[in-house]
Amino acid sequence: MDEIVRAFAFHRSSRIVGLIGLTRTTAIRLAKEIGRVDHAKDME
């Protein structure tokens, strides 16, 4: 029984870490897009 709980807990934590990583890359991409838009406005 302990093995199952441990495996499940590990799976959940790794999934959360994966979500955080995905959110971070998305945030960085968004920041770059916003930066590009701001830069384009400055060029006008």
Short mmCIF file of N, CA and C in Angstrom, two decimals:
data_model
loop_
_atom_site.label_atom_id
_atom_site.label_comp_id
_atom_site.label_asym_id
_atom_site.label_seq_id
_atom_site.Cartn_x
_atom_site.Cartn_y
_atom_site.Cartn_z
N MET A 1 0.84 -1.21 0.00
CA MET A 1 0.00 0.00 0.00
C MET A 1 0.88 1.26 0.00
N ASP A 2 1.91 1.27 0.83
CA ASP A 2 2.80 2.43 0.91
C ASP A 2 3.43 2.75 -0.44
N GLU A 3 3.78 1.71 -1.17
CA GLU A 3 4.42 1.90 -2.48
C GLU A 3 3.50 2.68 -3.42
N ILE A 4 2.23 2.32 -3.42
CA ILE A 4 1.25 2.97 -4.31
C ILE A 4 1.13 4.45 -3.94
N VAL A 5 1.01 4.72 -2.65
CA VAL A 5 0.87 6.11 -2.17
C VAL A 5 2.10 6.92 -2.57
N ARG A 6 3.28 6.32 -2.36
CA ARG A 6 4.52 7.01 -2.68
C ARG A 6 4.60 7.31 -4.19
N ALA A 7 4.26 6.32 -5.02
CA ALA A 7 4.31 6.48 -6.47
C ALA A 7 3.32 7.56 -6.90
N PHE A 8 2.13 7.54 -6.30
CA PHE A 8 1.11 8.54 -6.65
C PHE A 8 1.55 9.94 -6.26
N ALA A 9 2.13 10.06 -5.06
CA ALA A 9 2.60 11.37 -4.58
C ALA A 9 3.70 11.89 -5.50
N PHE A 10 4.60 11.00 -5.92
CA PHE A 10 5.69 11.42 -6.81
C PHE A 10 5.12 11.86 -8.16
N HIS A 11 4.16 11.10 -8.67
CA HIS A 11 3.55 11.43 -9.96
C HIS A 11 2.89 12.80 -9.89
N ARG A 12 2.17 13.05 -8.80
CA ARG A 12 1.49 14.34 -8.64
C ARG A 12 2.47 15.49 -8.56
N SER A 13 3.53 15.32 -7.76
CA SER A 13 4.51 16.40 -7.60
C SER A 13 5.22 16.67 -8.92
N SER A 14 5.54 15.62 -9.68
CA SER A 14 6.23 15.82 -10.96
C SER A 14 5.30 16.52 -11.94
N ARG A 15 4.01 16.25 -11.84
CA ARG A 15 3.04 16.90 -12.73
C ARG A 15 2.94 18.38 -12.38
N ILE A 16 2.96 18.69 -11.08
CA ILE A 16 2.89 20.08 -10.63
C ILE A 16 4.14 20.82 -11.11
N VAL A 17 5.30 20.17 -10.98
CA VAL A 17 6.56 20.78 -11.43
C VAL A 17 6.48 21.05 -12.93
N GLY A 18 5.91 20.09 -13.68
CA GLY A 18 5.76 20.26 -15.11
C GLY A 18 4.86 21.45 -15.43
N LEU A 19 3.78 21.59 -14.68
CA LEU A 19 2.86 22.72 -14.89
C LEU A 19 3.56 24.04 -14.62
N ILE A 20 4.34 24.08 -13.53
CA ILE A 20 5.08 25.31 -13.18
C ILE A 20 6.05 25.65 -14.31
N GLY A 21 6.75 24.64 -14.83
CA GLY A 21 7.70 24.86 -15.92
C GLY A 21 6.98 25.40 -17.14
N LEU A 22 5.82 24.84 -17.45
CA LEU A 22 5.04 25.28 -18.60
C LEU A 22 4.59 26.72 -18.41
N THR A 23 4.12 27.03 -17.21
CA THR A 23 3.67 28.39 -16.91
C THR A 23 4.81 29.38 -17.06
N ARG A 24 6.01 28.98 -16.60
CA ARG A 24 7.17 29.87 -16.70
C ARG A 24 7.55 30.14 -18.14
N THR A 25 7.59 29.10 -18.97
CA THR A 25 7.95 29.32 -20.37
C THR A 25 6.89 30.17 -21.06
N THR A 26 5.62 29.95 -20.73
CA THR A 26 4.55 30.76 -21.31
C THR A 26 4.68 32.22 -20.88
N ALA A 27 4.99 32.43 -19.60
CA ALA A 27 5.16 33.79 -19.09
C ALA A 27 6.31 34.49 -19.79
N ILE A 28 7.42 33.77 -19.99
CA ILE A 28 8.59 34.35 -20.67
C ILE A 28 8.21 34.71 -22.10
N ARG A 29 7.50 33.80 -22.78
CA ARG A 29 7.08 34.06 -24.16
C ARG A 29 6.16 35.28 -24.22
N LEU A 30 5.22 35.37 -23.28
CA LEU A 30 4.31 36.52 -23.23
C LEU A 30 5.09 37.81 -23.01
N ALA A 31 6.04 37.77 -22.09
CA ALA A 31 6.84 38.95 -21.80
C ALA A 31 7.59 39.41 -23.06
N LYS A 32 8.12 38.45 -23.81
CA LYS A 32 8.84 38.78 -25.05
C LYS A 32 7.89 39.43 -26.05
N GLU A 33 6.68 38.86 -26.18
CA GLU A 33 5.69 39.41 -27.11
C GLU A 33 5.32 40.84 -26.71
N ILE A 34 5.07 41.04 -25.42
CA ILE A 34 4.71 42.38 -24.93
C ILE A 34 5.86 43.34 -25.17
N GLY A 35 7.08 42.88 -24.90
CA GLY A 35 8.26 43.71 -25.12
C GLY A 35 8.37 44.12 -26.59
N ARG A 36 8.06 43.19 -27.48
CA ARG A 36 8.13 43.47 -28.92
C ARG A 36 7.08 44.52 -29.30
N VAL A 37 5.89 44.39 -28.74
CA VAL A 37 4.82 45.35 -29.02
C VAL A 37 5.21 46.74 -28.52
N ASP A 38 5.75 46.80 -27.29
CA ASP A 38 6.18 48.07 -26.72
C ASP A 38 7.27 48.69 -27.59
N HIS A 39 8.18 47.86 -28.05
CA HIS A 39 9.28 48.35 -28.89
C HIS A 39 8.72 48.91 -30.20
N ALA A 40 7.73 48.22 -30.77
CA ALA A 40 7.11 48.68 -32.02
C ALA A 40 6.43 50.03 -31.81
N LYS A 41 5.80 50.22 -30.66
CA LYS A 41 5.14 51.50 -30.35
C LYS A 41 6.19 52.61 -30.28
N ASP A 42 7.33 52.30 -29.66
CA ASP A 42 8.41 53.30 -29.54
C ASP A 42 8.92 53.72 -30.91
N MET A 43 8.90 52.80 -31.87
CA MET A 43 9.43 53.07 -33.21
C MET A 43 8.55 54.07 -33.97
N GLU A 44 7.26 54.11 -33.63
CA GLU A 44 6.34 55.00 -34.36
C GLU A 44 6.70 56.47 -34.21
#
